[in-house]
XYZ file of N, CA and C in Angstrom:
357
model
N 12.962 -3.678 -6.526
C 12.332 -2.389 -6.292
C 11.607 -1.919 -7.556
N 12.182 -2.247 -8.707
C 11.538 -1.871 -9.958
C 10.141 -2.491 -10.040
N 10.037 -3.756 -9.704
C 8.746 -4.433 -9.759
C 7.749 -3.787 -8.799
N 8.179 -3.477 -7.595
C 7.274 -2.879 -6.609
C 6.804 -1.488 -7.026
N 7.601 -0.818 -7.857
C 7.227 0.513 -8.325
C 6.270 0.517 -9.507
N 6.015 -0.643 -10.066
C 5.108 -0.703 -11.210
C 3.668 -0.526 -10.759
N 2.912 0.121 -11.603
C 1.519 0.404 -11.296
C 0.772 -0.875 -10.949
N -0.004 -0.832 -9.870
C -0.884 -1.886 -9.391
C -0.198 -2.993 -8.607
N 1.117 -3.105 -8.625
C 1.766 -4.233 -7.954
C 1.493 -4.223 -6.449
N 1.731 -3.102 -5.802
C 1.487 -3.055 -4.354
C 0.016 -3.276 -4.027
N -0.850 -2.775 -4.864
C -2.288 -2.977 -4.633
C -2.647 -4.458 -4.725
N -2.102 -5.156 -5.703
C -2.367 -6.587 -5.851
C -1.859 -7.336 -4.618
N -0.641 -7.031 -4.196
C -0.098 -7.680 -3.005
C -0.974 -7.402 -1.791
N -1.429 -6.164 -1.670
C -2.277 -5.780 -0.544
C -3.599 -6.545 -0.565
N -4.208 -6.656 -1.711
C -5.496 -7.347 -1.806
C -5.369 -8.839 -1.521
N -4.195 -9.400 -1.754
C -3.978 -10.824 -1.493
C -3.470 -11.090 -0.073
N -3.393 -10.068 0.751
C -2.782 -10.196 2.074
C -3.490 -11.186 2.993
N -4.808 -11.296 2.889
C -5.554 -12.126 3.837
C -6.113 -13.412 3.257
N -6.247 -13.461 1.940
C -6.890 -14.628 1.340
C -6.545 -14.729 -0.137
N -6.744 -15.924 -0.665
C -6.567 -16.092 -2.107
C -7.797 -15.534 -2.810
N -7.586 -15.051 -4.018
C -8.671 -14.450 -4.786
C -8.624 -14.953 -6.223
N -9.789 -15.087 -6.797
C -9.864 -15.413 -8.216
C -9.479 -14.174 -9.019
N -9.199 -14.370 -10.281
C -8.859 -13.259 -11.166
C -9.974 -12.210 -11.146
N -11.198 -12.662 -11.266
C -12.342 -11.740 -11.316
C -12.469 -10.941 -10.017
N -12.332 -11.620 -8.876
C -12.448 -10.924 -7.594
C -11.283 -9.960 -7.388
N -10.101 -10.366 -7.763
C -8.937 -9.495 -7.646
C -9.110 -8.254 -8.520
N -9.597 -8.438 -9.710
C -9.835 -7.313 -10.618
C -10.879 -6.360 -10.032
N -11.939 -6.910 -9.455
C -12.979 -6.080 -8.842
C -12.418 -5.267 -7.674
N -11.606 -5.914 -6.847
C -11.039 -5.228 -5.684
C -10.009 -4.179 -6.082
N -9.474 -4.302 -7.264
C -8.500 -3.329 -7.777
C -9.189 -2.321 -8.694
N -10.392 -1.963 -8.348
C -11.141 -0.926 -9.070
C -11.310 -1.233 -10.548
N -11.555 -2.503 -10.857
C -11.785 -2.935 -12.233
C -10.662 -2.516 -13.176
N -9.431 -2.751 -12.746
C -8.292 -2.461 -13.618
C -8.396 -3.280 -14.893
N -7.705 -2.875 -15.875
C -7.707 -3.566 -17.160
C -7.293 -5.026 -16.968
N -8.017 -5.973 -17.580
C -7.615 -7.377 -17.460
C -6.232 -7.635 -18.063
N -5.876 -6.879 -19.080
C -4.546 -7.031 -19.687
C -3.457 -6.662 -18.688
N -3.648 -5.553 -17.992
C -2.664 -5.112 -17.001
C -2.619 -6.102 -15.838
N -3.766 -6.556 -15.375
C -3.791 -7.513 -14.270
C -3.068 -8.804 -14.663
N -3.321 -9.295 -15.861
C -2.618 -10.491 -16.332
C -1.114 -10.277 -16.353
N -0.676 -9.130 -16.844
C 0.752 -8.809 -16.908
C 1.358 -8.770 -15.513
N 0.709 -8.074 -14.592
C 1.250 -7.961 -13.234
C 1.260 -9.315 -12.536
N 0.223 -10.101 -12.706
C 0.200 -11.424 -12.087
C 1.304 -12.314 -12.657
N 1.553 -12.216 -13.945
C 2.634 -12.986 -14.551
C 3.974 -12.572 -13.946
N 4.192 -11.262 -13.813
C 5.442 -10.770 -13.228
C 5.585 -11.219 -11.768
N 4.506 -11.156 -11.033
C 4.549 -11.548 -9.622
C 4.746 -13.056 -9.461
N 4.194 -13.838 -10.375
C 4.422 -15.288 -10.332
C 5.861 -15.613 -10.731
N 6.394 -14.918 -11.735
C 7.780 -15.148 -12.165
C 8.776 -14.824 -11.061
N 8.465 -13.855 -10.223
C 9.357 -13.474 -9.117
C 9.017 -14.215 -7.830
N 8.091 -15.146 -7.909
C 7.691 -16.035 -6.812
C 7.090 -15.267 -5.621
N 6.461 -14.137 -5.900
C 5.760 -13.402 -4.844
C 4.303 -13.835 -4.757
N 3.771 -14.293 -5.868
C 2.383 -14.771 -5.946
C 2.424 -16.156 -6.559
N 1.510 -16.995 -6.117
C 1.415 -18.353 -6.651
C -0.040 -18.697 -6.905
N -0.257 -19.738 -7.658
C -1.611 -20.223 -7.875
C -2.093 -20.836 -6.569
N -3.295 -20.483 -6.176
C -3.854 -20.995 -4.926
C -4.390 -22.402 -5.131
N -4.339 -23.198 -4.097
C -4.852 -24.565 -4.140
C -6.341 -24.564 -4.484
N -7.054 -23.589 -3.979
C -8.496 -23.494 -4.204
C -8.837 -22.784 -5.501
N -7.829 -22.443 -6.288
C -8.039 -21.671 -7.508
C -7.727 -20.218 -7.241
N -7.439 -19.500 -8.258
C -7.117 -18.094 -8.086
C -5.655 -17.892 -7.732
N -5.382 -16.828 -6.977
C -4.027 -16.408 -6.674
C -3.885 -16.141 -5.188
N -2.679 -16.383 -4.686
C -2.373 -16.155 -3.272
C -0.933 -15.680 -3.160
N -0.629 -15.029 -2.055
C 0.756 -14.677 -1.793
C 1.531 -15.953 -1.501
N 2.719 -16.041 -2.043
C 3.617 -17.146 -1.714
C 4.231 -16.829 -0.342
N 4.946 -17.768 0.251
C 5.651 -17.440 1.498
C 6.598 -16.240 1.329
N 7.245 -16.146 0.183
C 8.124 -15.002 -0.083
C 7.309 -13.704 -0.178
N 6.142 -13.770 -0.812
C 5.262 -12.608 -0.894
C 4.739 -12.199 0.474
N 4.430 -13.173 1.322
C 3.981 -12.877 2.683
C 5.095 -12.199 3.482
N 6.329 -12.680 3.295
C 7.468 -12.073 3.985
C 7.682 -10.634 3.512
N 7.539 -10.407 2.212
C 7.666 -9.050 1.682
C 6.614 -8.135 2.294
N 5.379 -8.582 2.314
C 4.305 -7.760 2.871
C 4.544 -7.484 4.353
N 5.021 -8.473 5.098
C 5.330 -8.267 6.519
C 6.405 -7.197 6.683
N 7.364 -7.174 5.770
C 8.421 -6.170 5.843
C 7.952 -4.792 5.403
N 6.868 -4.728 4.659
C 6.317 -3.440 4.226
C 5.376 -2.838 5.270
N 4.929 -3.628 6.245
C 3.964 -3.130 7.235
C 4.487 -1.929 8.035
N 5.774 -1.873 8.400
C 6.245 -0.653 9.061
C 6.076 0.597 8.186
N 6.158 0.427 6.874
C 5.927 1.548 5.969
C 4.463 2.001 6.055
N 3.551 1.063 6.199
C 2.136 1.414 6.380
C 1.963 2.232 7.654
N 2.578 1.796 8.745
C 2.493 2.525 10.017
C 3.070 3.926 9.856
N 4.224 4.025 9.187
C 4.833 5.330 8.964
C 3.896 6.235 8.169
N 3.272 5.688 7.121
C 2.398 6.508 6.281
C 1.169 6.974 7.058
N 0.663 6.134 7.962
C -0.473 6.554 8.798
C -0.055 7.683 9.735
N 1.131 7.561 10.339
C 1.646 8.624 11.213
C 1.864 9.911 10.418
N 2.405 9.782 9.218
C 2.647 10.936 8.360
C 1.330 11.637 8.019
N 0.305 10.855 7.685
C -0.991 11.436 7.346
C -1.579 12.166 8.549
N -1.442 11.583 9.735
C -1.928 12.235 10.947
C -1.205 13.554 11.161
N 0.099 13.539 10.974
C 0.888 14.761 11.123
C 0.465 15.813 10.105
N 0.297 15.406 8.855
C -0.129 16.345 7.806
C -1.504 16.909 8.096
N -2.406 16.064 8.552
C -3.758 16.520 8.875
C -3.705 17.533 10.006
N -2.880 17.260 11.007
C -2.720 18.198 12.115
C -2.124 19.513 11.659
N -1.158 19.443 10.749
C -0.525 20.658 10.235
C -1.518 21.460 9.401
N -2.332 20.767 8.606
C -3.307 21.465 7.759
C -4.354 22.164 8.613
N -4.820 21.484 9.654
C -5.858 22.104 10.483
C -5.289 23.245 11.304
N -4.022 23.141 11.745
C -3.448 24.235 12.520
C -3.089 25.415 11.626
N -2.777 25.170 10.350
C -2.461 26.294 9.463
C -3.711 27.088 9.139
N -4.875 26.456 9.260
C -6.135 27.164 9.057
C -6.515 27.958 10.300
N -5.836 27.689 11.429
C -6.113 28.355 12.699
C -5.099 29.472 12.899
N -5.509 30.741 12.730
C -4.563 31.858 12.871
C -3.898 31.889 14.240
N -4.533 31.392 15.273
C -3.950 31.405 16.611
C -2.679 30.568 16.669
N -2.627 29.476 15.904
C -1.435 28.637 15.946
C -0.237 29.357 15.341
N -0.478 30.221 14.347
C 0.620 30.979 13.764
C 1.081 32.075 14.709
N 0.133 32.648 15.447
C 0.494 33.686 16.399
C 1.364 33.115 17.504
N 1.174 31.855 17.847
C 1.977 31.223 18.885
C 3.324 30.770 18.344
N 3.511 30.817 17.032
C 4.795 30.504 16.445
C 5.089 29.036 16.249
N 4.056 28.202 16.144
C 4.322 26.795 15.863
C 3.333 26.269 14.843
N 3.763 25.236 14.168
C 2.949 24.591 13.146
C 2.795 23.144 13.549
N 1.603 22.594 13.355
C 1.398 21.173 13.644
C 0.669 20.933 14.942
N 0.218 22.015 15.574
C -0.528 21.816 16.807
C 0.380 21.335 17.915
N -0.213 20.695 18.915
C 0.533 20.207 20.063
C 0.952 18.763 19.895
N 0.793 18.197 18.691
C 1.145 16.802 18.471
C 2.647 16.653 18.361
N 3.166 15.669 19.075
C 4.567 15.309 18.903
C 4.648 14.280 17.797
N 5.718 14.290 17.011
C 5.854 13.256 15.985
C 5.809 11.872 16.615
N 5.203 10.929 15.924
C 5.027 9.578 16.447
C 6.346 8.851 16.658
N 7.400 9.312 15.980
C 8.684 8.622 16.098
C 9.385 8.938 17.407
N 8.870 9.938 18.132
C 9.495 10.290 19.400
C 10.633 11.265 19.245
N 10.893 11.761 18.053
C 11.945 12.765 17.864
C 11.314 14.136 17.855
N 12.151 15.143 17.977
C 11.653 16.508 17.946
C 11.544 17.045 16.535
N 12.015 16.312 15.553
C 12.011 16.772 14.172
C 10.744 16.325 13.464
N 10.010 17.251 12.815
C 8.824 16.857 12.070
C 9.167 16.227 10.729
N 10.450 16.254 10.349
C 10.842 15.702 9.058
C 10.994 14.205 9.181
N 10.372 13.484 8.225
C 10.477 12.029 8.213
C 10.809 11.579 6.833
């Protein structure tokens, strides 16, 4: 968990999700992050066997890295649902009629199917 919390690690894993990338392309896709930081993160990811050198050159997710990303995908879905809920709450809070009716969040039900807006 410590490694995943380090700056740029999740972004690197995300950028490698579909294809192997060269150092230069990976750096470009990561908003031109510092080459020193990219080298450090790639070294850490290779040491933990989440990223490996690609056969075609560059870097790719290892099978372990692919499994990690697959396990993180439900978190992506949750974050999309959360953003939708927040957007709905923000737009309804700007609508005085929604406050007069005594509810926040519009008529959207939480995506989880529960009655609680807390996630």
